[in-house]
Coordinates of C-alpha atoms and ligand atoms in Angstrom, one line a residue:
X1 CA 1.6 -11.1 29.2
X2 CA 3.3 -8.4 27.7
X3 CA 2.4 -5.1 26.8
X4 CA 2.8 -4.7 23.1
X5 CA 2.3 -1.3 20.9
X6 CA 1.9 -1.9 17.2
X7 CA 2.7 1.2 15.1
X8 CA 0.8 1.0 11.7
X9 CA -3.2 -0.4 12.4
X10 CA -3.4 -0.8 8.5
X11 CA -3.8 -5.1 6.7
X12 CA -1.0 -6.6 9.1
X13 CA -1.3 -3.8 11.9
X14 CA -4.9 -4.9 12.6
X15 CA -4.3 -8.5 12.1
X16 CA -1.6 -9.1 14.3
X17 CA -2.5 -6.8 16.9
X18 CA -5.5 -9.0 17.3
X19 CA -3.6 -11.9 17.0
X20 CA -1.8 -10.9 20.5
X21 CA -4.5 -9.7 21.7
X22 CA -6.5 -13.0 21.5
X23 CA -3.3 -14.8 23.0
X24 CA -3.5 -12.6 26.4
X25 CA -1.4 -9.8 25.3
X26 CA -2.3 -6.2 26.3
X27 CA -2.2 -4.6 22.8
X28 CA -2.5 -0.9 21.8
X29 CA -2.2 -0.2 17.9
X30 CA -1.6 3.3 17.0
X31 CA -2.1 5.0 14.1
X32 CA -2.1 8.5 12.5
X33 CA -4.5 7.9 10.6
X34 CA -7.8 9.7 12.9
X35 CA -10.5 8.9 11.1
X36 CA -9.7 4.9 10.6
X37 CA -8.8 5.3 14.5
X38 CA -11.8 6.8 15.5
X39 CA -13.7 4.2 13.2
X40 CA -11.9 1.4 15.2
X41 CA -13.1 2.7 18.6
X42 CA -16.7 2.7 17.3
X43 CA -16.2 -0.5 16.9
X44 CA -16.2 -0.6 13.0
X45 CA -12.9 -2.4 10.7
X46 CA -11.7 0.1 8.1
X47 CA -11.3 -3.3 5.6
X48 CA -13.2 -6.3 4.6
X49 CA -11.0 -9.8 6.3
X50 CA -12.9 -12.6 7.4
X51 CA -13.0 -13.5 11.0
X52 CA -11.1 -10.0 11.9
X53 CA -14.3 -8.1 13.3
X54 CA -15.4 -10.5 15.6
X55 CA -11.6 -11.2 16.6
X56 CA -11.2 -7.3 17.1
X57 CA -14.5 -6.9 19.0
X58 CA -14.0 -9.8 21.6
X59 CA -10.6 -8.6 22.4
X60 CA -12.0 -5.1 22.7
X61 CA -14.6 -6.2 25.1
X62 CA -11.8 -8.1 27.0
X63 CA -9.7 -5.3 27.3
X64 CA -6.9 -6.3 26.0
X65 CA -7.1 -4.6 22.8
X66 CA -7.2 -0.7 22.0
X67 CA -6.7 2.1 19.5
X68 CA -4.8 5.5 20.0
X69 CA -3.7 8.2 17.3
X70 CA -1.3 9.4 20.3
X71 CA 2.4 7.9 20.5
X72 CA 2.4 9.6 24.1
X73 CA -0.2 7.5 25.4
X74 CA 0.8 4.7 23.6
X75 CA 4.7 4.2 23.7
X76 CA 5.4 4.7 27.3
X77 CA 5.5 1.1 29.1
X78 CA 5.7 -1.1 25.7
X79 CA 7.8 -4.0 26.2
X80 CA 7.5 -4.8 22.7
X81 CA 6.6 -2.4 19.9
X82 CA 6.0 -3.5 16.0
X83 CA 6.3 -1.6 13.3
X84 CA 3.7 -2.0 10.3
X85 CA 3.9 0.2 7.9
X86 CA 3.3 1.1 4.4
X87 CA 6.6 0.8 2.4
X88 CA 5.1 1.9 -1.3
X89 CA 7.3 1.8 -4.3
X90 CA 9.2 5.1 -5.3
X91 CA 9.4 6.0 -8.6
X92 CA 12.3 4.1 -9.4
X93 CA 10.5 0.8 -8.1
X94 CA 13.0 0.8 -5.1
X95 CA 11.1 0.3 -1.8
X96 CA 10.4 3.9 -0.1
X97 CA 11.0 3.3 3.7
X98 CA 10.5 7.0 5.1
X99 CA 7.0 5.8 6.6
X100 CA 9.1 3.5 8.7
X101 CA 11.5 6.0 9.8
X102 CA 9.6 8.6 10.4
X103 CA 7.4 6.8 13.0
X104 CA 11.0 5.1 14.2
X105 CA 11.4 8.8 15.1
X106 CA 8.3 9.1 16.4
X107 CA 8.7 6.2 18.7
X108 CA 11.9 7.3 19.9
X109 CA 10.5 10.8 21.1
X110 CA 8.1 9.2 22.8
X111 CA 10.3 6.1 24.6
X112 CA 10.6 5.8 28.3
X113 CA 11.6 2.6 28.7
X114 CA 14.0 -0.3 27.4
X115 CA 12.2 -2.4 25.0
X116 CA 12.4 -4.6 21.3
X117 CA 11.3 -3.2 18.1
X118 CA 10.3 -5.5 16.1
X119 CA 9.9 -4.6 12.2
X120 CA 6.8 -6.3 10.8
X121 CA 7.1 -4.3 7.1
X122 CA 8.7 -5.9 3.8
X123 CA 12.5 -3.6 3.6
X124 CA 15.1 -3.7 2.1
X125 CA 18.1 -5.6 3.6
X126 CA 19.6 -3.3 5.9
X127 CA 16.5 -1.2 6.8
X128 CA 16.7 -2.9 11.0
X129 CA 19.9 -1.0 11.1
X130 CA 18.6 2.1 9.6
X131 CA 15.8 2.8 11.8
X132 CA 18.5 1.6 14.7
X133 CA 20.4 4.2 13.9
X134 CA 17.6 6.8 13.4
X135 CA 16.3 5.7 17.4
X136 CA 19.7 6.3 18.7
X137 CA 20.5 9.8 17.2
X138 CA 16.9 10.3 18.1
X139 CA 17.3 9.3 22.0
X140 CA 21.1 10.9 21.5
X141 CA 19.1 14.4 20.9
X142 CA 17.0 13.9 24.1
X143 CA 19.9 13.0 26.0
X144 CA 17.9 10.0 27.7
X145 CA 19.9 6.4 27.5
X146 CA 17.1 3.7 26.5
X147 CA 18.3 0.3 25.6
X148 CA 16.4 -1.5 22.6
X149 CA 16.7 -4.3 20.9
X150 CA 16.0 -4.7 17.0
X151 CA 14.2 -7.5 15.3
X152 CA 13.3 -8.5 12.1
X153 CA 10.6 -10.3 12.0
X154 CA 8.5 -10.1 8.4
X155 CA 4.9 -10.6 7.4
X156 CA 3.6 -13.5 5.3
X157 CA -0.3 -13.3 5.9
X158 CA -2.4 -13.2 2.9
X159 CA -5.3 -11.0 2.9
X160 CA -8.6 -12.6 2.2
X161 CA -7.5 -15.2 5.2
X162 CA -5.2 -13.2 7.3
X163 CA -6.7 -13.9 10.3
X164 CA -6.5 -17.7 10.3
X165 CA -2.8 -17.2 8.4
X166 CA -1.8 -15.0 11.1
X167 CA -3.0 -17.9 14.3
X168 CA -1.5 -20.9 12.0
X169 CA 1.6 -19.5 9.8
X170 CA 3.5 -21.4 7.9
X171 CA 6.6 -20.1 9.5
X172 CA 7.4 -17.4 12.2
X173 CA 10.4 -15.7 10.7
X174 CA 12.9 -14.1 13.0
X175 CA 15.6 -11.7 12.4
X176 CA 17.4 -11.8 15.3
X177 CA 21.4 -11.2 17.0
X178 CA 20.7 -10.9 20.9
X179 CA 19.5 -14.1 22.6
X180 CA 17.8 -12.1 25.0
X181 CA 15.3 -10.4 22.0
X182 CA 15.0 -14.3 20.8
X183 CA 13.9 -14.9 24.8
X184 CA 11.4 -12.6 24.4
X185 CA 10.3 -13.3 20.7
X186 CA 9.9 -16.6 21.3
X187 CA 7.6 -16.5 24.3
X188 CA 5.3 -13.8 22.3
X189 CA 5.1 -16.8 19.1
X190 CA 5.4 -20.4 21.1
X191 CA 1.3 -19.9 21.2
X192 CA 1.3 -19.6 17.3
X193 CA 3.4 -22.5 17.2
X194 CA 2.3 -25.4 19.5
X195 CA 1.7 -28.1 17.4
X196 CA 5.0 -27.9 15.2
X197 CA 8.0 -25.0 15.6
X198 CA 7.2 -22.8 13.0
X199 CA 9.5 -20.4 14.2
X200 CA 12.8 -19.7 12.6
X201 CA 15.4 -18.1 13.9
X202 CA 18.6 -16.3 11.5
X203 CA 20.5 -13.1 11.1
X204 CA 18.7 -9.8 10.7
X205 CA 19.8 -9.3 6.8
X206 CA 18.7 -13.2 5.9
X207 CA 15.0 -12.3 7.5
X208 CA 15.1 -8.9 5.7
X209 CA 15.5 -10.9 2.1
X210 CA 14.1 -14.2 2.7
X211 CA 10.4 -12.3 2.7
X212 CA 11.4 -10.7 -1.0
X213 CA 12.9 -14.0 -2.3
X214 CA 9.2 -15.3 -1.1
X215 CA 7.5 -13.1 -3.1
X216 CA 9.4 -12.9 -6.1
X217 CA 9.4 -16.5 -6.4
X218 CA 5.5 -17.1 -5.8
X219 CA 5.7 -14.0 -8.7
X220 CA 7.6 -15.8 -10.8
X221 CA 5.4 -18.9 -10.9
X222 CA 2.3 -16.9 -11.9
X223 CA 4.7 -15.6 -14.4
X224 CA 5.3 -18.5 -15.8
X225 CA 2.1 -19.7 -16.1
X226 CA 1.1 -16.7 -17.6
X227 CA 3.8 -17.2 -20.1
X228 CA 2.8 -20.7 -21.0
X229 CA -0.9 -19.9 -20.9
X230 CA -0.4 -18.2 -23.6
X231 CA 1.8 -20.7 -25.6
X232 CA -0.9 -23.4 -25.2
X233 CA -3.4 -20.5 -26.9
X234 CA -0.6 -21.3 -29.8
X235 CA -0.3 -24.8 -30.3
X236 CA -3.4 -25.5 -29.2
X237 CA -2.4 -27.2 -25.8
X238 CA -4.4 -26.6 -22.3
X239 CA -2.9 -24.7 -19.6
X240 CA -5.7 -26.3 -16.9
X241 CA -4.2 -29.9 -18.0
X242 CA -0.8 -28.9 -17.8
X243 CA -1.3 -27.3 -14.6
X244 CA -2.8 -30.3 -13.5
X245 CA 0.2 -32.4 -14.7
X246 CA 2.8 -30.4 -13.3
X247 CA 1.4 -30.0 -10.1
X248 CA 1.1 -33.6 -9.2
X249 CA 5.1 -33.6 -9.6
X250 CA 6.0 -33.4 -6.0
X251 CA 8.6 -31.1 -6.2
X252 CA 7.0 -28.3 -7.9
X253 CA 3.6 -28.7 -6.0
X254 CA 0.1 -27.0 -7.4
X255 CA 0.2 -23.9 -5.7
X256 CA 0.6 -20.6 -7.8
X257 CA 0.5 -22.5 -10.9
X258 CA -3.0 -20.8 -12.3
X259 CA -2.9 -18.7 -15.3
X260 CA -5.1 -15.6 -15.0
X261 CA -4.9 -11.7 -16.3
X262 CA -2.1 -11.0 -14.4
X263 CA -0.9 -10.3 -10.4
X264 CA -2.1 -7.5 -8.8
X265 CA -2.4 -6.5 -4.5
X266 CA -0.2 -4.4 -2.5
X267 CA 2.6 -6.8 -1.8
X268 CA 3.8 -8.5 -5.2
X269 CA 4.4 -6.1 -7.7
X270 CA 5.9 -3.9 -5.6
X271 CA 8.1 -6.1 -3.8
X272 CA 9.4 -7.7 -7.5
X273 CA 9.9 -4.3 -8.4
X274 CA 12.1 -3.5 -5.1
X275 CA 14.0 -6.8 -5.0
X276 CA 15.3 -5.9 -8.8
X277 CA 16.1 -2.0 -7.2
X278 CA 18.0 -3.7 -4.4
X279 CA 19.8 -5.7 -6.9
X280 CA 20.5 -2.8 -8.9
X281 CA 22.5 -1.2 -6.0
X282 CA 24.6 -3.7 -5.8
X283 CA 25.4 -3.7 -9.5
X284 CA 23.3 -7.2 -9.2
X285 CA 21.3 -7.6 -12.3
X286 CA 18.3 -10.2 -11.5
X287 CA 17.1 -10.7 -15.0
X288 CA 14.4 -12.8 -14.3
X289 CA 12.5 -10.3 -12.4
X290 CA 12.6 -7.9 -15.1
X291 CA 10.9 -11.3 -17.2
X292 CA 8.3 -11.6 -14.2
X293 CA 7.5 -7.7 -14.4
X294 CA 7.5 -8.1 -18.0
X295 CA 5.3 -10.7 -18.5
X296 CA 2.5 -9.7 -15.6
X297 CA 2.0 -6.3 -17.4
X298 CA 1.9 -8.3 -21.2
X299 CA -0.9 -10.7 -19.7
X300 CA -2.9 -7.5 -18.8
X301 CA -2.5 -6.1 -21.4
X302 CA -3.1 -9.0 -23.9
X303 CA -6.0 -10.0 -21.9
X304 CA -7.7 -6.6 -23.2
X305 CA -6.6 -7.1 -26.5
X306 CA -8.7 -10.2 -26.4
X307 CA -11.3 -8.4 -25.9
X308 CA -11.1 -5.3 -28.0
X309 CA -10.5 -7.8 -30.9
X310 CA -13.8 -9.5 -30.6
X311 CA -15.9 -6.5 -29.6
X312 CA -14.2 -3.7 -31.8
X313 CA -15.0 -1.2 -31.7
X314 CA -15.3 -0.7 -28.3
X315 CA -16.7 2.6 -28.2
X316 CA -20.7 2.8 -27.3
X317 CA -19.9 -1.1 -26.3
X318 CA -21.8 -1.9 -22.5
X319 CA -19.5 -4.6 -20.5
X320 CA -20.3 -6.1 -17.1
X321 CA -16.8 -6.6 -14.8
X322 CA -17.4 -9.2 -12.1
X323 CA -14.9 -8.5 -9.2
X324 CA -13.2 -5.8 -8.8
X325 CA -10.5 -6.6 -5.5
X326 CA -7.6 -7.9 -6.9
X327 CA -8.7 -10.9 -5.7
X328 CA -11.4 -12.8 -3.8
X329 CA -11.8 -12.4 0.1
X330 CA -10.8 -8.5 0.5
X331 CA -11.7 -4.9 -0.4
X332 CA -8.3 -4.4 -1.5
X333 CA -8.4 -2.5 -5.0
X334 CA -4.6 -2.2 -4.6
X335 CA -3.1 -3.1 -8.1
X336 CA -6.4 -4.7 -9.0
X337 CA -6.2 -5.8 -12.5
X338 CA -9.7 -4.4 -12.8
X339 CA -8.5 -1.4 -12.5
X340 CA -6.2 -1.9 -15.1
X341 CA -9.0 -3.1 -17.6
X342 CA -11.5 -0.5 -16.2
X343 CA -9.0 2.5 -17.3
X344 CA -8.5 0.7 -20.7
X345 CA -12.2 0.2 -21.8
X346 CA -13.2 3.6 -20.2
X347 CA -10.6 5.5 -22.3
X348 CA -11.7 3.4 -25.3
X349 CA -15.6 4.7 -24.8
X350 CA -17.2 1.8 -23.3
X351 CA -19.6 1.8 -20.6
X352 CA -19.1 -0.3 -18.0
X353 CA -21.3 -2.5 -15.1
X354 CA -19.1 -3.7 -11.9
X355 CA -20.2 -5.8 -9.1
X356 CA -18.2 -6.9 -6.8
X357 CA -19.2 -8.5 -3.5
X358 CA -17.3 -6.3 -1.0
X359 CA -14.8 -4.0 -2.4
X360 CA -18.1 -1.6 -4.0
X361 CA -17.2 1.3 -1.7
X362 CA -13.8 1.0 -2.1
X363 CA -14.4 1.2 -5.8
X364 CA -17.0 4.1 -5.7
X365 CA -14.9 6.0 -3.8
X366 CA -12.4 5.5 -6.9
X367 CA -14.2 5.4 -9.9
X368 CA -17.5 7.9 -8.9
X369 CA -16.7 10.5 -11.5
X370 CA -17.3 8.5 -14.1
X371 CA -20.3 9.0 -16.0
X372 CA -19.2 5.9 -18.1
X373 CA -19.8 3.6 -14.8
X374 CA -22.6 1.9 -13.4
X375 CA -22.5 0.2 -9.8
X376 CA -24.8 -2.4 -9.6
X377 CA -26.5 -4.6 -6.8
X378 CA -25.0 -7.5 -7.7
X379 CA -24.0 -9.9 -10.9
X380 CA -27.3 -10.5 -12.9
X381 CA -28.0 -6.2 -12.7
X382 CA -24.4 -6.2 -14.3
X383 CA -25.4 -8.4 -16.5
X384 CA -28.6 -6.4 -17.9
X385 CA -28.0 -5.0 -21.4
X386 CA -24.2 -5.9 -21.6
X387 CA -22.3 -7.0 -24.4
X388 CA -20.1 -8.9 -23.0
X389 CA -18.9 -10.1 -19.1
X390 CA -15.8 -9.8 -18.1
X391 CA -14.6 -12.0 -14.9
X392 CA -12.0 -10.7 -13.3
X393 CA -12.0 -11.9 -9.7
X394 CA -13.3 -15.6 -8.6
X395 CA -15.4 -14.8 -6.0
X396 CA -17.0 -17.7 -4.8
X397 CA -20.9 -16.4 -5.3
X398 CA -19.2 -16.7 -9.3
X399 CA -19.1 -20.1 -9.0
X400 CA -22.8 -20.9 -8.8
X401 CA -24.2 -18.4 -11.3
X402 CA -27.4 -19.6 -13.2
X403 CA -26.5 -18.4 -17.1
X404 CA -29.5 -19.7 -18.8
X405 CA -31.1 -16.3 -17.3
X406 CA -27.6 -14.4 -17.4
X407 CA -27.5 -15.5 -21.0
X408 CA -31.6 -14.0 -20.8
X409 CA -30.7 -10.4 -19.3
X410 CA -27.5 -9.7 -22.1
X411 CA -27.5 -7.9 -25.6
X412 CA -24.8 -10.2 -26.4
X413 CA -23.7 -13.9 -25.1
X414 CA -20.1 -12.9 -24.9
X415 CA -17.5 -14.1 -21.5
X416 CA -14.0 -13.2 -21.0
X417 CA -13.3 -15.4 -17.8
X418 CA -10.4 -13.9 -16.8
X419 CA -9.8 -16.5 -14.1
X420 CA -10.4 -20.0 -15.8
X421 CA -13.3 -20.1 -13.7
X422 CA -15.7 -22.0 -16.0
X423 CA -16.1 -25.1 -18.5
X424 CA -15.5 -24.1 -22.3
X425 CA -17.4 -26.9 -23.3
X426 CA -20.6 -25.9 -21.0
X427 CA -20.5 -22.3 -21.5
X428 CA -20.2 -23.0 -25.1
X429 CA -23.3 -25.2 -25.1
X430 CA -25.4 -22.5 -23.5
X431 CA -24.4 -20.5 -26.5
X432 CA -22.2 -18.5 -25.1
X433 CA -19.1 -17.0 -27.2
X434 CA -16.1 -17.6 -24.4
X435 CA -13.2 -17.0 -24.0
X436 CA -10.6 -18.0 -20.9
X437 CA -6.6 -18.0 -20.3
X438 CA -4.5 -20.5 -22.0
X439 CA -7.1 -22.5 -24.0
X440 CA -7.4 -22.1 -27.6
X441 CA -11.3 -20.5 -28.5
X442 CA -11.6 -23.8 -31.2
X443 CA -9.6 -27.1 -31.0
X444 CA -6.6 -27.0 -33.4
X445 CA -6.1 -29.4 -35.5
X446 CA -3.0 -31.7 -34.6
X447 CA -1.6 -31.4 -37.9
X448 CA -1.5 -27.6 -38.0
X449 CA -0.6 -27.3 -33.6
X450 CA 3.2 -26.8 -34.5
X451 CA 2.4 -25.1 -38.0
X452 CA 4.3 -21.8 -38.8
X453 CA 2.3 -18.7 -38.1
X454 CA 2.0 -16.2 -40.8
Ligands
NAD1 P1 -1.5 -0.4 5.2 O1 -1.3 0.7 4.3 O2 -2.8 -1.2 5.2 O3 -1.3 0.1 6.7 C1 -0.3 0.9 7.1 C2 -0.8 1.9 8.2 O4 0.3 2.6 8.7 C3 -1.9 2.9 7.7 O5 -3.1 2.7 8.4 C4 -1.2 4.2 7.9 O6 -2.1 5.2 8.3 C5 -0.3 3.9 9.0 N1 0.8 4.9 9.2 C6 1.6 5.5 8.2 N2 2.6 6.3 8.8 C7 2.4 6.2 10.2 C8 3.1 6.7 11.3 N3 4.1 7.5 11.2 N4 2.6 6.4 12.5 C9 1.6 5.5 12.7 N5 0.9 5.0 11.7 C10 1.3 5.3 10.4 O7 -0.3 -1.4 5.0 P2 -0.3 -3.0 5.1 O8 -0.9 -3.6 3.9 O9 -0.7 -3.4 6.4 O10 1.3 -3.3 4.9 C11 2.2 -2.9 5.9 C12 3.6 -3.6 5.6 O11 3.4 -5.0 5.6 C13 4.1 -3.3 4.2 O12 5.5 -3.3 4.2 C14 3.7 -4.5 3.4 O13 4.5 -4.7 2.3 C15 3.8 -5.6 4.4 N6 2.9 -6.7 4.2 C16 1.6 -6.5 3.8 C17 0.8 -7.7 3.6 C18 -0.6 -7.5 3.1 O14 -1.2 -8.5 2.7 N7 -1.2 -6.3 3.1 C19 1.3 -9.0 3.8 C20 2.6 -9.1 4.3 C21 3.4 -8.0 4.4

């Protein structure tokens, strides 16, 4: 049983301070954030994650799980403290990593003890030794001699099944040069890792990497995708078949390989857009990325075009948007490409109807000044009046809508599906005027597929 402090009580904070909890640890996650800590003592998550709430409150009642604001009460004694912090974008798309070392500072004013400090946030290669150096001029100014030990150690959970991502990963990636840190790291995972080793061990600049190269690749598939979708649109090919096709080849594999309006969420744009930075300091030019950033803001943005063209003009116009988190299974708003098409058809005078299952405060809290917006109870009040609905997030309660009375409750039968969610052929038979990603609207005739456009 160790005593672990996680600094940062935010998406992987939360998570894996659970996570420890539930495996015996004695976990205190700290955060300076009062109100979402004084939330979390009364017992209530800040953020929608399936499973975390009853994982939080049984290791509460236990008492092996707690909640400070105060680095004095929570430092002192940690054999083990985690850092999990926001590391935004800056302006320049290069990854802003004062969050980390201001509470490496933090820590370091408040150490009394040897200990490892594990980084849990997406950085830049070199960021372990940064906040290394910013503990020892720290301790250097007390004039107290702490040993500590850093480690790499990067996030993969997803949100929408963090939890469950989080007690079964893929892989447990450690950044590591002391083998008495790996000692220690490695009895803290071996419980996430009984039934295979999922834990890998490497240098501390491999770990800090490997997590963008992750990203930037699963970015890159959507990309291209995205890309191709809209090639099929062209020759009259479908994206869903070819999908299908290419996915069955072993090598590639089917995951990431759906078309949509784009990637949105905290972690992928801005970790493509900080990879490229880091590349850029280096005199590295990663061209590709710039194709991946390129394309994901195109899709958006043709997406809407799509839409404009069949409702022009848009002003006066009433559209329902179904989902609103930039994807199913959180709150998270972060990057939503809702957001995106919300601004776009506000600015161009529509009024709009969301619903989305869970992120609705989230989304009041952003959107509430509009007079332009309506938040509704749930997808057939969107519905009322519209003329036209817009899917942008597959929720699963989307799945099993009835559209005979959908189609009953709209001004117009009009679908922009977003997320390849439904059947052309069905939602056309139930007279509805759709449209999806990567399929043309009619079938094109095979003599005109590779015809030159005008
Ligand atoms: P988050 O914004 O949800 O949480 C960060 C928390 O840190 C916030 O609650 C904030 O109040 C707190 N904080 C800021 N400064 C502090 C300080 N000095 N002392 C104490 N607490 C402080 O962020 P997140 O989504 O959990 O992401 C954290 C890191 O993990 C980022 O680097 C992110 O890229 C990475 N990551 C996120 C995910 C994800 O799905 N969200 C997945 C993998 C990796």
């Amino acid at each position: 049983m160790k005593k672990i402090t996680i600094i940062g009580t935010g998406y992987v904070g939360l998570v894996t301070g659970a996570c420890l909890a539930e495996k015996g640890n004695r976990v205190t996650c700290l955060d300076i954030d009062t109100e979402k800590v004084d939330s979390l003592k009364a017992g209530k998550i800040p953020f929608y994650e399936p499973g975390l709430e009853e994982l939080v409150q049984r290791n509460v009642a236990a008492g092996r799980l707690h909640f400070t604001g105060d680095y004095n009460e929570a430092i002192p004694g940690t054999d083990v403290c985690f850092l999990a912090l926001p590391t935004p974008c800056n302006e320049d798309g290069s990854c802003n990593t004062s969050y980390i070392l201001k509470a490496a500072t933090q820590l370091a004013e408040n150490l009394d003890n040897d200990l490892i400090v594990v980084n849990k946030s997406t950085v830049p290669v070199g960021t372990a030794e940064d906040v290394e150096r910013t503990i020892q001029s720290s301790l250097k100014t007390r004039g107290v001699e702490i040993r500590f030990e850093m480690v790499s150690n990067p996030e993969f959970l997803r949100e929408g099944s963090a939890v469950s991502d989080c007690m079964n990963p893929d892989r447990i990636l450690l950044g590591i040069h002391s083998q008495k840190a790996e000692l220690v790291m490695r009895e803290l995972y071996t419980p996430f890792s009984v039934d295979h080793d999922r834990i890998l061990v490497m240098d501390v600049f491999s770990a800090e990497l490997a997590k963008y190269a992750s990203n930037a690749m699963l970015a890159t598939r959507l990309s291209f995708m995205n890309n191709l979708a809209l090639f099929c649109e062209k020759v009259g090919a479908d994206i869903q078949q070819v999908r299908k096709a290419m996915g069955a080849d072993q090598r590639i594999g089917d995951k990431y390989l759906k078309a949509g309006i784009g990637f949105g969420g905290s972690c992928l744009p801005k970790d493509v857009k900080a990879l490229k930075a880091m590349g850029a300091l280096k005199s590295h030019s990663m061209p590709i990325l710039d194709s991946v950033l390129e394309i994901n803001q195109g899709q958006q943005e043709t997406f809407f075009q799509k839409i404009e063209g069949r409702l022009e003009p848009l002003e006066g116009k009433t559209i329902a948007i179904w989902g609103l988190s930039f994807k199913p299974d959180t709150d998270d708003l972060r990057e939503a490409p809702a957001l995106f098409l919300i601004e776009k058809l506000l600015n161009a005078g529509a009024s709009l109807r969301l619903f989305d299952p869970i992120a609705m405060p989230k989304a009041k809290l952003l959107l509430n000044q509009y007079d332009q917006v309506l938040f509704c109870e749930d997808e057939y009040e969107a519905a009322k009046e519209a003329d036209a609905i817009i899917l942008a997030t597959e929720w699963n309660q989307f799945q099993f809508i009835d559209f005979e009375k959908i189609g009953a409750l709209m001004q117009n039968k009009t679908l922009f599906d977003g997320r390849n969610q439904y059947q052309k052929s069905e939602m056309q038979k139930l007279g509805f005027d759709y449209f999806c990603i990567g399929t043309p609207k009619e079938a094109t005739p095979l003599s005109s597929a590779y015809a030159p456009t005008q």
